C-alpha cells in the first residue's frame, strides 16, 4: 500500500480547526448564491447588455461547464501547492468574478466573470471534503461536512429571491456586487484561520477516472449519479408544478420553497450525528424516501397542504443526502480524497445537467407527472446502488 496519502492519521490535527471550517461554509454560501442568482435576473441582464434571455441564461451554463472541467484537473495541477494557498486563490477568484460581472460592459465580459466563478466552484467543492478531513478529527468530519452543506442549502434557497429583491432597489449589478464584501470576508477569514496544509500526495496521476477501477467507488458514484439525476429531474420544475398543478400564488410558492430550504438545514444537522454508525442505512434510505415523496406528489399534486408537507419533507431528506455521500468519500477514498472529490463533483454536475434536461423534455412534451415519475425511478435506482455499495463494503471488511 502506498504511503503517499492525501489523508493520513498522523496528519490529523490534535485540535479541531472549526474556525477554518466555518470560513469554508461562508465561502460555499457565497459560491452557491453567486451561481444561482442569475436565475431571477435574466430579464434585466439581457435588457442592459442587449442580448436575448437565452444568451443571458448561458451565464449559468458556463459556470457549470468550467466547474466540471476544474473538478477533473485541479488535484493534478495543484499537487505540489499548499492547500491553504489553493483555497485562498479560489476564494480570490470568487471576488474577482463578482467584480467582473458587476461591471461587465458586454456579453464577453459577463461570460469571463462567470467562467471564473465556475473555476472557483469546481475547485472549492473538489477539495472541500479532503480539507475538512485534515482540519477535524475523523469523528467530527460528518459534522464539518454538514456545516458546509448547511451553507449550501441556505444559499440555494435564498439566492434567487434575494437577487430579485435586490435588483428592484439597486439593479442587477448591485445584486451581484452585494456578495463581493461577503466573499472578501470569507477570503480574509480563511487566510487567518486556515493552518498551513502542505500537499500529502506525491507522484500520483491527475486522471481521476482511474478511481473507477475500484469496485466500491464505481458503485458509489453510480448511486450519486442516479441520486442527483432524480433529484433535479423533479426539483428543477417545482415552480411550474406549484403554479399550474397545485395552484399556488407566487408569494405562496416562495414561502413553500423557503420552508423546504430551511428543512434542508435541519436535515443536514439531524443526520450528521448518525453518519458515524448508520452511513449506508442513510444513503440507502434517503433516496427511497425521496422516491416515495415523488410518487405522492403525483397522487396528491392538487392538494395544497399535502404538497407543502411533502416538499418540506423532500427538503429535509434531500439536502442531507450529499452529506452522506461526502462522508462515504472520506472513508472509502481516505488515500486519495482530493481526486475523489474532483470525480464526485464532476459526476454531480453531469447528473444535474442530464437530470434537469430529461425532466424538462418530459415536463414539456409529456404530462407533468412524467418527470416526477422519472425522478422516482432514478431515486429507486440510487437506493439500489447504495445497497450494492453496502454489500460490497461488507464483503471487504
CSV table of C-alpha atoms in Angstrom, one decimal, residues 57-309:
chain,number,residue,atom,x,y,z
A,57,UNK,CA,-29.1,32.1,-19.4
A,58,UNK,CA,-25.7,30.8,-20.6
A,59,UNK,CA,-24.2,32.7,-17.7
A,60,UNK,CA,-25.5,29.7,-15.6
A,61,UNK,CA,-24.4,27.1,-18.1
A,62,UNK,CA,-20.8,28.3,-18.5
A,63,UNK,CA,-20.2,28.3,-14.8
A,64,UNK,CA,-21.3,24.7,-14.6
A,65,UNK,CA,-19.1,23.7,-17.6
A,66,UNK,CA,-16.0,25.3,-16.0
A,67,UNK,CA,-16.8,23.7,-12.7
A,68,UNK,CA,-16.8,20.2,-14.2
A,69,UNK,CA,-13.5,20.9,-16.1
A,70,UNK,CA,-11.8,22.3,-13.0
A,71,UNK,CA,-13.0,19.4,-10.8
A,72,UNK,CA,-11.4,16.9,-13.1
A,73,UNK,CA,-7.9,18.6,-13.3
A,74,UNK,CA,-7.3,20.6,-10.1
A,75,UNK,CA,-6.0,17.8,-8.0
A,76,UNK,CA,-3.2,17.1,-10.6
A,77,UNK,CA,-2.5,20.7,-11.3
A,78,UNK,CA,-2.1,21.8,-7.7
A,79,UNK,CA,-0.5,18.6,-6.3
A,80,UNK,CA,2.6,20.4,-5.1
A,81,UNK,CA,0.8,23.5,-3.7
A,82,UNK,CA,-0.2,24.2,-0.1
A,83,UNK,CA,-3.9,23.7,0.2
A,84,UNK,CA,-4.3,26.9,2.2
A,85,UNK,CA,-2.9,28.8,-0.8
A,86,UNK,CA,-5.1,26.9,-3.2
A,87,UNK,CA,-8.3,27.5,-1.3
A,88,UNK,CA,-7.4,31.2,-0.8
A,89,UNK,CA,-6.7,31.5,-4.6
A,90,UNK,CA,-10.1,30.0,-5.3
A,91,UNK,CA,-11.8,32.5,-2.9
A,92,UNK,CA,-9.9,35.3,-4.6
A,93,UNK,CA,-11.4,34.1,-8.0
A,94,UNK,CA,-14.8,34.4,-6.4
A,95,UNK,CA,-14.2,38.0,-5.5
A,96,UNK,CA,-12.8,38.8,-9.0
A,97,UNK,CA,-15.8,37.1,-10.6
A,98,UNK,CA,-18.2,39.2,-8.7
A,99,UNK,CA,-16.4,42.4,-9.6
A,100,UNK,CA,-16.1,41.5,-13.3
A,101,UNK,CA,-19.8,40.5,-13.6
A,102,UNK,CA,-20.9,43.7,-11.7
A,103,UNK,CA,-19.1,46.0,-14.1
A,104,UNK,CA,-19.4,43.8,-17.3
A,105,UNK,CA,-19.9,46.1,-20.3
A,106,UNK,CA,-20.9,43.3,-22.7
A,107,UNK,CA,-21.6,39.7,-23.1
A,108,UNK,CA,-18.0,38.6,-23.4
A,109,UNK,CA,-17.0,40.2,-20.0
A,110,UNK,CA,-20.1,38.6,-18.4
A,111,UNK,CA,-19.1,35.2,-19.6
A,112,UNK,CA,-15.5,35.6,-18.4
A,113,UNK,CA,-16.7,36.6,-15.0
A,114,UNK,CA,-19.0,33.6,-14.8
A,115,UNK,CA,-16.2,31.2,-16.1
A,116,UNK,CA,-14.0,32.4,-13.2
A,117,UNK,CA,-16.9,31.6,-10.9
A,118,UNK,CA,-17.1,28.1,-12.3
A,119,UNK,CA,-13.4,27.5,-11.7
A,120,UNK,CA,-13.9,28.6,-8.1
A,121,UNK,CA,-16.9,26.3,-7.6
A,122,UNK,CA,-15.3,23.3,-9.2
A,123,UNK,CA,-12.1,23.7,-7.3
A,124,UNK,CA,-13.6,24.5,-3.9
A,125,UNK,CA,-16.1,21.6,-3.9
A,126,UNK,CA,-13.5,19.2,-5.2
A,127,UNK,CA,-11.1,19.9,-2.3
A,128,UNK,CA,-13.7,20.6,0.5
A,129,UNK,CA,-14.0,17.0,1.8
A,130,UNK,CA,-10.2,16.4,1.8
A,131,UNK,CA,-9.6,19.6,3.6
A,132,UNK,CA,-12.2,19.1,6.2
A,133,UNK,CA,-10.7,15.6,6.8
A,134,UNK,CA,-7.4,17.4,7.6
A,135,UNK,CA,-8.9,20.2,9.8
A,136,UNK,CA,-11.0,17.9,12.0
A,137,UNK,CA,-10.7,14.6,13.8
A,138,UNK,CA,-12.2,11.7,12.0
A,139,UNK,CA,-15.2,11.6,14.3
A,140,UNK,CA,-16.0,15.2,13.6
A,141,UNK,CA,-15.8,15.0,9.8
A,142,UNK,CA,-19.6,14.3,9.3
A,143,UNK,CA,-20.4,17.4,11.4
A,144,UNK,CA,-18.0,19.5,9.4
A,145,UNK,CA,-19.4,18.4,6.1
A,146,UNK,CA,-22.9,19.1,7.4
A,147,UNK,CA,-21.8,22.7,8.2
A,148,UNK,CA,-20.7,23.1,4.6
A,149,UNK,CA,-23.9,21.7,3.3
A,150,UNK,CA,-26.0,23.9,5.5
A,151,UNK,CA,-24.3,26.9,3.9
A,152,UNK,CA,-25.1,25.3,0.5
A,153,UNK,CA,-28.8,24.8,1.5
A,154,UNK,CA,-29.3,28.3,2.8
A,155,UNK,CA,-27.7,30.0,-0.2
A,156,UNK,CA,-29.6,27.8,-2.7
A,157,UNK,CA,-32.8,28.7,-1.0
A,158,UNK,CA,-32.4,32.5,-0.8
A,159,UNK,CA,-30.2,33.3,-3.8
A,160,UNK,CA,-32.9,33.6,-6.5
A,161,UNK,CA,-35.5,35.6,-4.3
A,162,UNK,CA,-32.7,37.7,-2.9
A,163,UNK,CA,-31.4,38.6,-6.3
A,164,UNK,CA,-34.9,39.6,-7.4
A,165,UNK,CA,-35.4,41.7,-4.3
A,166,UNK,CA,-32.1,43.5,-4.5
A,167,UNK,CA,-32.5,44.2,-8.2
A,168,UNK,CA,-35.7,46.1,-7.6
A,169,UNK,CA,-33.7,48.5,-5.4
A,170,UNK,CA,-30.1,48.6,-6.6
A,171,UNK,CA,-30.3,46.9,-10.0
A,172,UNK,CA,-28.9,43.6,-11.2
A,173,UNK,CA,-25.3,44.9,-11.0
A,174,UNK,CA,-25.9,45.9,-7.4
A,175,UNK,CA,-27.3,42.5,-6.7
A,176,UNK,CA,-24.2,40.8,-7.9
A,177,UNK,CA,-21.9,43.2,-6.1
A,178,UNK,CA,-23.8,42.5,-2.9
A,179,UNK,CA,-21.9,39.2,-2.5
A,180,UNK,CA,-18.5,40.7,-3.1
A,181,UNK,CA,-18.0,42.0,0.5
A,182,UNK,CA,-19.1,38.6,1.8
A,183,UNK,CA,-16.6,36.9,-0.4
A,184,UNK,CA,-13.8,39.2,0.8
A,185,UNK,CA,-14.8,38.5,4.5
A,186,UNK,CA,-14.6,34.7,3.7
A,187,UNK,CA,-11.2,35.2,2.0
A,188,UNK,CA,-9.7,37.1,4.9
A,189,UNK,CA,-11.2,34.7,7.5
A,190,UNK,CA,-9.8,31.7,5.6
A,191,UNK,CA,-6.4,33.2,5.4
A,192,UNK,CA,-6.3,34.0,9.2
A,193,UNK,CA,-8.0,30.8,10.4
A,194,UNK,CA,-6.7,28.1,8.0
A,195,UNK,CA,-3.5,26.4,9.1
A,196,UNK,CA,-0.8,25.5,6.6
A,197,UNK,CA,-1.9,22.3,4.7
A,198,UNK,CA,1.1,21.0,2.8
A,199,UNK,CA,0.2,18.6,-0.1
A,200,UNK,CA,0.4,15.0,1.0
A,201,UNK,CA,0.1,13.4,-2.4
A,202,UNK,CA,3.3,12.6,-4.3
A,203,UNK,CA,3.7,11.1,-7.7
A,204,UNK,CA,0.0,10.4,-8.4
A,205,UNK,CA,-1.6,10.7,-11.8
A,206,UNK,CA,-4.0,13.5,-12.4
A,207,UNK,CA,-6.5,11.2,-14.0
A,208,UNK,CA,-9.4,11.0,-11.6
A,209,UNK,CA,-11.2,8.4,-13.6
A,210,UNK,CA,-8.6,5.8,-12.5
A,211,UNK,CA,-10.6,5.7,-9.2
A,212,UNK,CA,-13.5,4.0,-11.0
A,213,UNK,CA,-11.4,0.8,-11.3
A,214,UNK,CA,-12.2,0.3,-7.6
A,215,UNK,CA,-15.5,-1.6,-7.4
A,216,UNK,CA,-16.7,0.3,-4.3
A,217,UNK,CA,-16.0,3.7,-5.9
A,218,UNK,CA,-17.7,2.7,-9.2
A,219,UNK,CA,-20.9,1.6,-7.4
A,220,UNK,CA,-20.9,4.6,-5.1
A,221,UNK,CA,-20.5,7.1,-7.9
A,222,UNK,CA,-23.4,5.3,-9.8
A,223,UNK,CA,-25.6,5.8,-6.7
A,224,UNK,CA,-24.6,9.5,-6.6
A,225,UNK,CA,-25.2,9.9,-10.3
A,226,UNK,CA,-28.7,8.5,-10.0
A,227,UNK,CA,-29.5,10.4,-6.8
A,228,UNK,CA,-28.7,13.8,-8.4
A,229,UNK,CA,-30.3,13.0,-11.7
A,230,UNK,CA,-33.5,12.0,-9.9
A,231,UNK,CA,-33.4,15.0,-7.5
A,232,UNK,CA,-33.1,17.6,-10.3
A,233,UNK,CA,-35.5,15.9,-12.7
A,234,UNK,CA,-38.1,16.9,-10.2
A,235,UNK,CA,-36.6,19.9,-8.3
A,236,UNK,CA,-35.9,22.0,-11.4
A,237,UNK,CA,-39.6,22.0,-12.3
A,238,UNK,CA,-41.2,22.7,-8.9
A,239,UNK,CA,-42.2,26.2,-9.7
A,240,UNK,CA,-44.3,25.4,-12.8
A,241,UNK,CA,-45.7,22.4,-10.9
A,242,UNK,CA,-46.7,24.5,-8.0
A,243,UNK,CA,-48.2,27.2,-10.2
A,244,UNK,CA,-50.1,25.1,-12.7
A,245,UNK,CA,-50.9,21.9,-10.9
A,246,UNK,CA,-51.1,22.9,-7.2
A,247,UNK,CA,-52.4,26.4,-7.9
A,248,UNK,CA,-50.0,28.3,-5.6
A,249,UNK,CA,-49.6,32.0,-6.0
A,250,UNK,CA,-46.1,33.4,-6.4
A,251,UNK,CA,-45.8,34.5,-2.8
A,252,UNK,CA,-47.2,31.2,-1.5
A,253,UNK,CA,-44.8,29.1,-3.6
A,254,UNK,CA,-41.9,31.3,-2.5
A,255,UNK,CA,-42.8,30.5,1.1
A,256,UNK,CA,-43.0,26.8,0.4
A,257,UNK,CA,-39.6,26.8,-1.2
A,258,UNK,CA,-38.2,28.8,1.7
A,259,UNK,CA,-39.5,26.3,4.2
A,260,UNK,CA,-38.2,23.5,2.1
A,261,UNK,CA,-34.7,25.1,2.2
A,262,UNK,CA,-34.9,25.6,6.0
A,263,UNK,CA,-36.0,22.0,6.4
A,264,UNK,CA,-32.8,21.0,4.5
A,265,UNK,CA,-30.7,22.8,7.0
A,266,UNK,CA,-32.4,21.0,9.8
A,267,UNK,CA,-32.0,17.7,7.9
A,268,UNK,CA,-28.2,18.1,7.5
A,269,UNK,CA,-27.8,18.6,11.2
A,270,UNK,CA,-30.1,15.8,12.2
A,271,UNK,CA,-28.4,13.2,10.0
A,272,UNK,CA,-24.8,14.3,10.7
A,273,UNK,CA,-24.8,12.7,14.1
A,274,UNK,CA,-26.0,9.4,12.7
A,275,UNK,CA,-23.5,9.1,9.9
A,276,UNK,CA,-20.7,7.6,12.1
A,277,UNK,CA,-22.7,4.4,12.7
A,278,UNK,CA,-25.5,4.4,10.1
A,279,UNK,CA,-23.8,5.6,6.9
A,280,UNK,CA,-25.1,3.0,4.5
A,281,UNK,CA,-28.5,2.9,6.0
A,282,UNK,CA,-28.8,6.7,5.4
A,283,UNK,CA,-27.5,6.6,1.8
A,284,UNK,CA,-29.9,3.7,1.0
A,285,UNK,CA,-32.9,5.1,2.9
A,286,UNK,CA,-32.9,8.7,1.8
A,287,UNK,CA,-33.4,8.2,-1.9
A,288,UNK,CA,-36.0,5.5,-1.1
A,289,UNK,CA,-38.0,8.1,0.9
A,290,UNK,CA,-37.5,10.7,-1.8
A,291,UNK,CA,-38.8,8.3,-4.4
A,292,UNK,CA,-41.9,7.8,-2.2
A,293,UNK,CA,-42.3,11.6,-1.9
A,294,UNK,CA,-42.1,11.9,-5.7
A,295,UNK,CA,-44.8,9.3,-6.1
A,296,UNK,CA,-47.1,11.0,-3.5
A,297,UNK,CA,-46.6,14.3,-5.3
A,298,UNK,CA,-48.1,12.7,-8.4
A,299,UNK,CA,-51.0,11.4,-6.4
A,300,UNK,CA,-51.7,14.5,-4.3
A,301,UNK,CA,-50.4,17.2,-6.6
A,302,UNK,CA,-53.6,19.3,-6.5
A,303,UNK,CA,-53.9,19.2,-2.7
A,304,UNK,CA,-52.0,22.3,-1.5
A,305,UNK,CA,-51.5,21.3,2.1
A,306,UNK,CA,-50.3,17.8,1.2
A,307,UNK,CA,-47.9,19.3,-1.4
A,308,UNK,CA,-46.4,21.7,1.1
A,309,UNK,CA,-45.9,19.0,3.7
